[in-house]
XYZ file of C-alpha atoms in Angstrom:
433
model
C 11.882 12.961 8.664
C 15.044 14.686 7.463
C 14.134 14.003 3.833
C 10.741 15.546 4.424
C 12.490 18.669 5.659
C 14.459 18.751 2.436
C 11.191 19.202 0.581
C 10.897 22.596 2.275
C 14.421 23.881 1.743
C 12.956 26.883 -0.056
C 10.737 29.183 1.980
C 7.030 28.605 1.527
C 5.275 31.329 -0.468
C 2.936 33.650 1.370
C -0.266 31.913 2.405
C 1.097 28.427 1.844
C 1.680 25.913 4.663
C 4.887 26.395 6.636
C 7.630 23.778 6.718
C 6.724 22.861 10.314
C 3.059 22.440 9.457
C 3.831 20.362 6.376
C 6.264 18.069 8.138
C 4.049 17.631 11.194
C 1.127 16.679 8.984
C 3.259 14.312 6.910
C 4.685 12.688 10.058
C 1.236 12.158 11.586
C -0.206 10.760 8.368
C 2.835 8.483 8.166
C 2.165 7.270 11.719
C -1.508 6.536 11.003
C -0.539 4.750 7.795
C 2.000 2.664 9.701
C -0.702 1.495 12.101
C -2.738 0.587 9.016
C 0.003 -1.643 7.605
C 0.930 -3.210 10.939
C -2.678 -4.383 11.162
C -2.375 -5.997 7.721
C 1.081 -7.541 8.166
C 0.340 -9.001 11.577
C -1.974 -11.619 10.107
C 0.665 -12.695 7.560
C 3.380 -13.097 10.193
C 1.120 -14.970 12.618
C -0.342 -17.280 9.977
C 1.324 -20.457 11.265
C 0.214 -20.192 14.927
C -3.261 -18.986 13.862
C -3.604 -21.819 11.348
C -2.543 -24.355 13.981
C -5.196 -22.995 16.354
C -8.091 -22.424 13.942
C -7.251 -25.142 11.358
C -7.630 -23.482 7.949
C -6.082 -24.067 4.527
C -3.755 -21.953 2.383
C -6.736 -20.964 0.211
C -8.611 -19.740 3.287
C -5.529 -17.815 4.399
C -5.356 -16.248 0.937
C -8.953 -15.147 1.420
C -8.218 -13.669 4.848
C -5.167 -11.664 3.790
C -6.476 -10.851 0.335
C -10.018 -11.021 -0.970
C -11.924 -10.877 2.333
C -10.067 -7.696 3.243
C -9.830 -6.200 -0.238
C -13.496 -6.536 -1.220
C -14.676 -4.459 1.707
C -11.714 -2.096 1.427
C -12.489 -1.520 -2.253
C -16.261 -1.370 -1.812
C -15.939 1.365 0.810
C -13.005 3.147 -0.869
C -14.858 5.275 -3.439
C -17.820 6.264 -1.191
C -15.452 7.264 1.632
C -13.224 9.171 -0.812
C -16.282 11.044 -2.107
C -16.959 12.105 1.486
C -13.307 13.196 1.780
C -13.696 15.425 -1.312
C -16.679 17.101 0.395
C -15.841 17.073 4.130
C -12.910 17.488 6.519
C -10.353 14.893 5.479
C -8.270 14.907 8.676
C -11.276 14.129 10.890
C -12.366 11.411 8.477
C -8.930 9.735 8.648
C -8.989 9.825 12.464
C -12.464 8.278 12.634
C -11.469 5.586 10.143
C -8.404 4.713 12.234
C -10.590 4.129 15.292
C -12.904 1.864 13.267
C -10.203 -0.362 11.751
C -8.299 -0.534 15.051
C -11.393 -1.714 16.917
C -11.903 -4.506 14.392
C -8.203 -5.397 14.584
C -8.517 -5.818 18.338
C -11.611 -7.986 17.790
C -9.510 -10.360 15.637
C -7.938 -11.522 18.894
C -11.319 -12.707 20.198
C -12.438 -14.976 17.342
C -12.967 -18.722 17.590
C -13.088 -19.871 13.958
C -12.261 -18.965 10.355
C -15.574 -17.247 9.582
C -15.423 -15.033 12.655
C -11.906 -13.992 11.711
C -13.041 -13.317 8.119
C -15.864 -11.106 9.450
C -13.414 -9.080 11.540
C -11.166 -8.666 8.496
C -14.187 -7.326 6.598
C -14.467 -4.675 9.299
C -10.751 -3.867 9.183
C -10.962 -3.412 5.414
C -14.010 -1.159 5.686
C -12.256 1.089 8.195
C -8.953 1.255 6.341
C -10.766 2.539 3.243
C -10.795 5.902 5.008
C -7.023 6.064 5.384
C -4.906 6.267 2.238
C -7.017 8.136 -0.350
C -7.935 11.053 1.969
C -4.311 11.188 3.184
C -3.049 11.526 -0.392
C -5.488 14.382 -0.962
C -4.191 16.160 2.149
C -0.568 15.726 1.026
C -1.395 17.120 -2.427
C -2.622 20.298 -0.700
C 0.595 20.573 1.324
C 3.179 20.165 -1.475
C 3.414 21.591 -5.022
C 3.153 19.221 -8.032
C 6.900 18.839 -8.620
C 7.478 17.707 -5.006
C 4.509 15.360 -4.739
C 6.190 12.141 -5.975
C 8.804 12.409 -3.220
C 6.298 13.541 -0.573
C 3.969 10.685 -1.485
C 6.980 8.354 -1.525
C 7.793 9.401 2.035
C 4.184 8.895 3.101
C 3.857 5.490 1.454
C 6.990 4.323 3.263
C 4.470 3.665 6.046
C 3.937 0.385 4.171
C 7.460 -1.003 4.518
C 7.844 0.477 7.985
C 4.563 -1.171 8.932
C 5.840 -4.442 7.460
C 8.979 -4.140 9.595
C 7.057 -3.330 12.785
C 4.397 -5.937 12.062
C 6.938 -8.680 11.326
C 9.106 -7.866 14.341
C 6.202 -7.432 16.734
C 4.325 -10.463 15.375
C 7.315 -12.767 15.805
C 7.903 -11.457 19.338
C 4.212 -11.705 20.202
C 3.935 -15.296 18.952
C 6.696 -16.296 21.354
C 5.725 -14.206 24.387
C 2.069 -13.086 24.501
C 0.277 -15.198 21.889
C -1.382 -14.190 18.616
C -4.652 -13.153 20.270
C -3.025 -10.620 22.573
C -0.996 -9.306 19.620
C -4.173 -8.230 17.819
C -5.648 -6.741 20.994
C -2.530 -4.674 21.675
C -2.130 -3.326 18.135
C -5.827 -2.423 18.007
C -5.460 -0.431 21.224
C -2.487 1.490 19.784
C -4.570 2.658 16.813
C -7.434 3.801 19.036
C -4.987 5.895 21.082
C -3.131 7.405 18.088
C -6.185 8.488 16.059
C -7.169 11.501 18.230
C -3.586 12.814 18.066
C -3.957 13.276 14.300
C -7.121 15.341 14.685
C -5.574 17.502 17.418
C -2.260 18.199 15.685
C -3.084 18.475 11.944
C -5.331 21.301 10.678
C -7.314 20.795 7.472
C -5.325 22.358 4.561
C -6.977 24.587 1.951
C -7.763 22.705 -1.255
C -5.927 23.658 -4.438
C -3.673 26.298 -2.908
C -0.473 24.528 -3.946
C -1.728 24.430 -7.551
C -2.580 28.130 -7.599
C -6.199 27.105 -8.094
C -7.761 27.960 -4.732
C -9.576 31.063 -5.918
C -10.784 29.475 -9.149
C -11.768 26.134 -7.674
C -15.468 25.163 -7.460
C -16.960 25.041 -3.977
C -18.354 21.558 -4.517
C -16.584 18.348 -5.426
C -16.815 16.914 -8.910
C -19.560 14.322 -9.436
C -18.118 10.837 -9.400
C -19.013 10.318 -13.066
C -16.740 13.230 -14.019
C -13.926 11.785 -11.934
C -14.366 8.418 -13.621
C -14.353 10.204 -16.989
C -10.762 11.291 -16.291
C -9.713 7.647 -16.511
C -11.655 7.217 -19.754
C -10.378 10.283 -21.599
C -6.742 10.307 -20.447
C -4.875 7.313 -21.791
C -2.047 7.557 -19.266
C -4.579 7.163 -16.443
C -6.065 4.105 -18.158
C -2.628 2.562 -18.530
C -1.576 3.355 -14.966
C -4.652 1.428 -13.804
C -3.596 -1.634 -15.804
C 0.121 -1.468 -15.027
C -0.385 -0.732 -11.337
C -3.024 -3.445 -10.973
C -0.632 -6.048 -12.355
C 2.269 -4.709 -10.271
C 0.077 -4.780 -7.152
C -0.918 -8.378 -7.922
C 2.780 -9.272 -7.784
C 3.796 -7.128 -4.823
C 0.872 -8.109 -2.561
C 1.307 -11.761 -3.475
C 4.958 -11.504 -2.475
C 4.294 -9.446 0.662
C 1.679 -11.818 2.032
C 3.410 -15.115 1.244
C 7.172 -14.576 1.558
C 7.089 -15.031 5.367
C 5.262 -18.364 5.003
C 7.628 -19.422 2.175
C 10.708 -18.700 4.277
C 9.356 -20.495 7.342
C 7.529 -23.444 5.781
C 9.507 -24.199 2.611
C 12.963 -22.912 3.517
C 12.919 -23.799 7.220
C 13.430 -20.303 8.641
C 12.899 -20.292 12.465
C 10.229 -17.952 13.816
C 12.849 -16.129 15.895
C 14.829 -15.373 12.721
C 11.727 -13.752 11.255
C 12.079 -10.896 13.748
C 15.870 -10.790 13.615
C 16.418 -10.973 9.862
C 13.251 -10.789 7.756
C 11.607 -7.853 9.542
C 14.469 -5.371 9.013
C 15.210 -6.739 5.531
C 11.604 -6.318 4.428
C 11.239 -2.886 6.023
C 14.413 -1.500 4.457
C 13.922 -2.975 0.982
C 10.266 -2.008 0.649
C 11.162 1.508 1.825
C 13.995 1.744 -0.700
C 11.625 0.670 -3.462
C 8.812 3.065 -2.580
C 10.961 6.058 -1.678
C 13.412 5.368 -4.496
C 10.597 5.191 -7.037
C 9.199 8.519 -5.851
C 12.605 10.215 -5.717
C 13.678 8.998 -9.145
C 10.451 10.202 -10.730
C 10.687 13.575 -8.941
C 14.128 14.051 -10.474
C 13.560 12.592 -13.935
C 10.100 14.101 -14.478
C 11.666 17.573 -14.513
C 13.046 16.599 -17.922
C 10.157 14.461 -19.141
C 6.886 13.190 -17.628
C 7.650 9.838 -19.265
C 9.500 9.037 -16.030
C 6.129 8.266 -14.402
C 5.993 5.124 -16.555
C 9.640 4.369 -17.297
C 10.865 4.050 -13.691
C 8.139 1.576 -12.603
C 8.532 -0.389 -15.859
C 12.238 -0.977 -15.328
C 11.599 -2.008 -11.719
C 8.908 -4.522 -12.775
C 11.215 -6.084 -15.351
C 14.054 -6.362 -12.801
C 11.709 -8.224 -10.445
C 11.358 -11.213 -12.781
C 14.875 -12.750 -12.775
C 15.772 -11.625 -9.256
C 12.648 -13.147 -7.660
C 13.108 -16.393 -9.590
C 16.666 -16.708 -8.277
C 15.493 -16.137 -4.688
C 12.784 -18.792 -4.945
C 15.210 -21.394 -6.299
C 17.814 -20.899 -3.550
C 18.636 -23.877 -1.338
C 18.406 -22.255 2.113
C 16.483 -19.501 3.849
C 19.664 -17.476 4.325
C 20.444 -17.408 0.594
C 16.776 -16.866 -0.291
C 16.538 -13.871 2.014
C 19.726 -12.348 0.618
C 18.489 -12.773 -2.960
C 15.037 -11.423 -2.043
C 16.465 -7.987 -1.213
C 16.425 -6.824 -4.841
C 12.928 -8.037 -5.867
C 11.388 -6.826 -2.585
C 12.699 -3.347 -3.383
C 11.835 -3.440 -7.087
C 8.274 -4.739 -6.657
C 7.176 -1.605 -4.765
C 8.757 1.069 -6.985
C 5.465 1.627 -8.851
C 3.524 2.857 -5.812
C 4.579 6.509 -5.383
C 4.769 7.330 -9.128
C 1.281 5.915 -9.765
C -0.316 7.735 -6.834
C 1.479 11.000 -7.641
C 0.451 10.791 -11.301
C -3.217 10.591 -10.341
C -2.880 13.473 -7.863
C -1.200 15.663 -10.488
C -3.716 14.933 -13.259
C -6.881 15.157 -11.128
C -8.569 18.448 -10.068
C -8.155 19.337 -6.360
C -11.797 18.595 -5.528
C -11.568 15.134 -7.107
C -8.226 13.910 -5.808
C -9.398 11.630 -3.010
C -11.977 10.004 -5.297
C -9.455 9.651 -8.141
C -6.953 8.049 -5.748
C -9.672 5.672 -4.544
C -10.459 4.673 -8.137
C -6.795 3.779 -8.700
C -6.729 1.946 -5.397
C -9.708 -0.127 -6.529
C -7.299 -1.663 -9.006
C -4.573 -1.935 -6.344
C -6.919 -3.706 -3.983
C -9.219 -5.839 -6.135
C -6.575 -7.092 -8.562
C -3.554 -6.742 -6.262
C -4.497 -7.266 -2.637
C -7.688 -9.199 -3.361
C -6.521 -11.641 -6.025
C -2.725 -11.787 -5.603
C -2.577 -13.567 -2.211
C -5.627 -15.682 -3.069
C -4.047 -16.789 -6.354
C -0.931 -17.953 -4.489
C -2.995 -19.782 -1.869
C -5.077 -21.635 -4.470
C -1.994 -22.494 -6.518
C -0.143 -23.758 -3.441
C -3.026 -26.005 -2.386
C -3.374 -27.282 -5.959
C 0.327 -28.126 -6.252
C 0.676 -29.937 -2.906
C -0.140 -33.345 -4.366
C 2.700 -32.948 -6.864
C 5.292 -30.908 -4.960
C 4.471 -31.375 -1.266
C 6.243 -28.811 0.931
C 7.658 -27.160 -2.210
C 4.187 -26.242 -3.501
C 4.450 -22.689 -2.165
C 7.767 -22.170 -3.979
C 6.193 -22.977 -7.358
C 3.020 -21.057 -6.582
C 5.118 -17.927 -6.006
C 6.989 -18.629 -9.239
C 3.664 -18.192 -11.041
C 3.814 -14.456 -10.239
C 6.619 -13.890 -12.754
C 4.456 -13.580 -15.908
C 2.350 -10.942 -14.144
C 5.465 -8.914 -13.295
C 6.510 -9.074 -16.948
C 3.057 -7.932 -18.090
C 3.157 -5.037 -15.591
C 6.464 -3.842 -17.037
C 5.128 -3.810 -20.598
C 1.948 -1.949 -19.546
C 4.003 0.695 -17.730
C 6.232 1.103 -20.785
C 3.145 1.554 -22.973
C 1.951 4.340 -20.652
C 4.994 6.501 -21.466
C 3.617 7.234 -24.963
C 0.689 9.210 -23.540
C 2.169 11.102 -20.578
C 3.452 14.233 -22.301
C 0.116 14.881 -24.019
C -1.906 14.315 -20.824
C 0.313 16.660 -18.785
C -0.202 19.391 -21.416
C -3.985 18.947 -21.410
């Protein structure tokens, strides 16, 4: 967490959280978020042995990793975030971690597709209490100009979780079986959750914005939070641009392991040796790099909140196409490094923008509204779209069907870039409002 320490190079003003308190809280939230993403990634890495055991199609797998999870995640996201804006966020995150970890463990006990889908519903419901409340906590630990980088550090739990999930999943498939993998990871989450509650005190709301004394005692009604996205054009555009970018990034995240193994012939052992570190590092570079670049460039102009993600989305198009057309898994993986980094650069800027434009008592709910778009359009439909396309193309392309299904993501990446560019026209006015 050396970069987190850099956020506190200047002494904290009187009454504000100390550097130790900030960094401890950020580290614990990072750890909980990592458990969250390991739970998600594990299913993607273990898809081949699970599919061989339970006998389901690519479309069904797209449902399991996407829509089945995302619908319950999204449905619970706003109600849980409303609780977070009214109750102790740290305790809520800890309770949610226990819930999703218990359902993750139960995934190792299922006997058919529908039982596994039901357990994924439970995982999604629990994980709805993780990210949005965590973002609200971070916003009350760091001032507005440091939030993109702080949120970038926090959201690196995604790539780190991908790395751990890919490495552990590949090892587990070879040594303890996919069922025991889910049981073990679920147990880890149940053990870690109480540590968060014991080590992280609830921060005062609005203190880092200088608004603590003027802030209302009650949270904003949800209709007023939703009105923020109606009246501020940059928030409307970040919903559209981020939804499209999430469609691309979640489609890639969930299907690249299967593409490398099934289409390109990558051995399962190489998944742990090569893909896991490659995915972890590149996703981290994208998320942290996006947050850092916006933190630096936004000091000159808030347009950076749209410009940085737009450029990353446009870079994804040719680089991902080249990786998909490569002739071997080694070349594909090497060429995937750039698009895997670029496809996640939107995350920290989008989340930080919502935290900076929303009132302190509405931040968790506002984050959950944005994450509805992340999860319904991105996580829910992205993997499912690839699964349906792959099944539909099998008659024509056989084992190459997944390659061409992934190629169909490119127009969505292009559309995301144009939406993020369009957002830059409204940012300066909305930051002045």
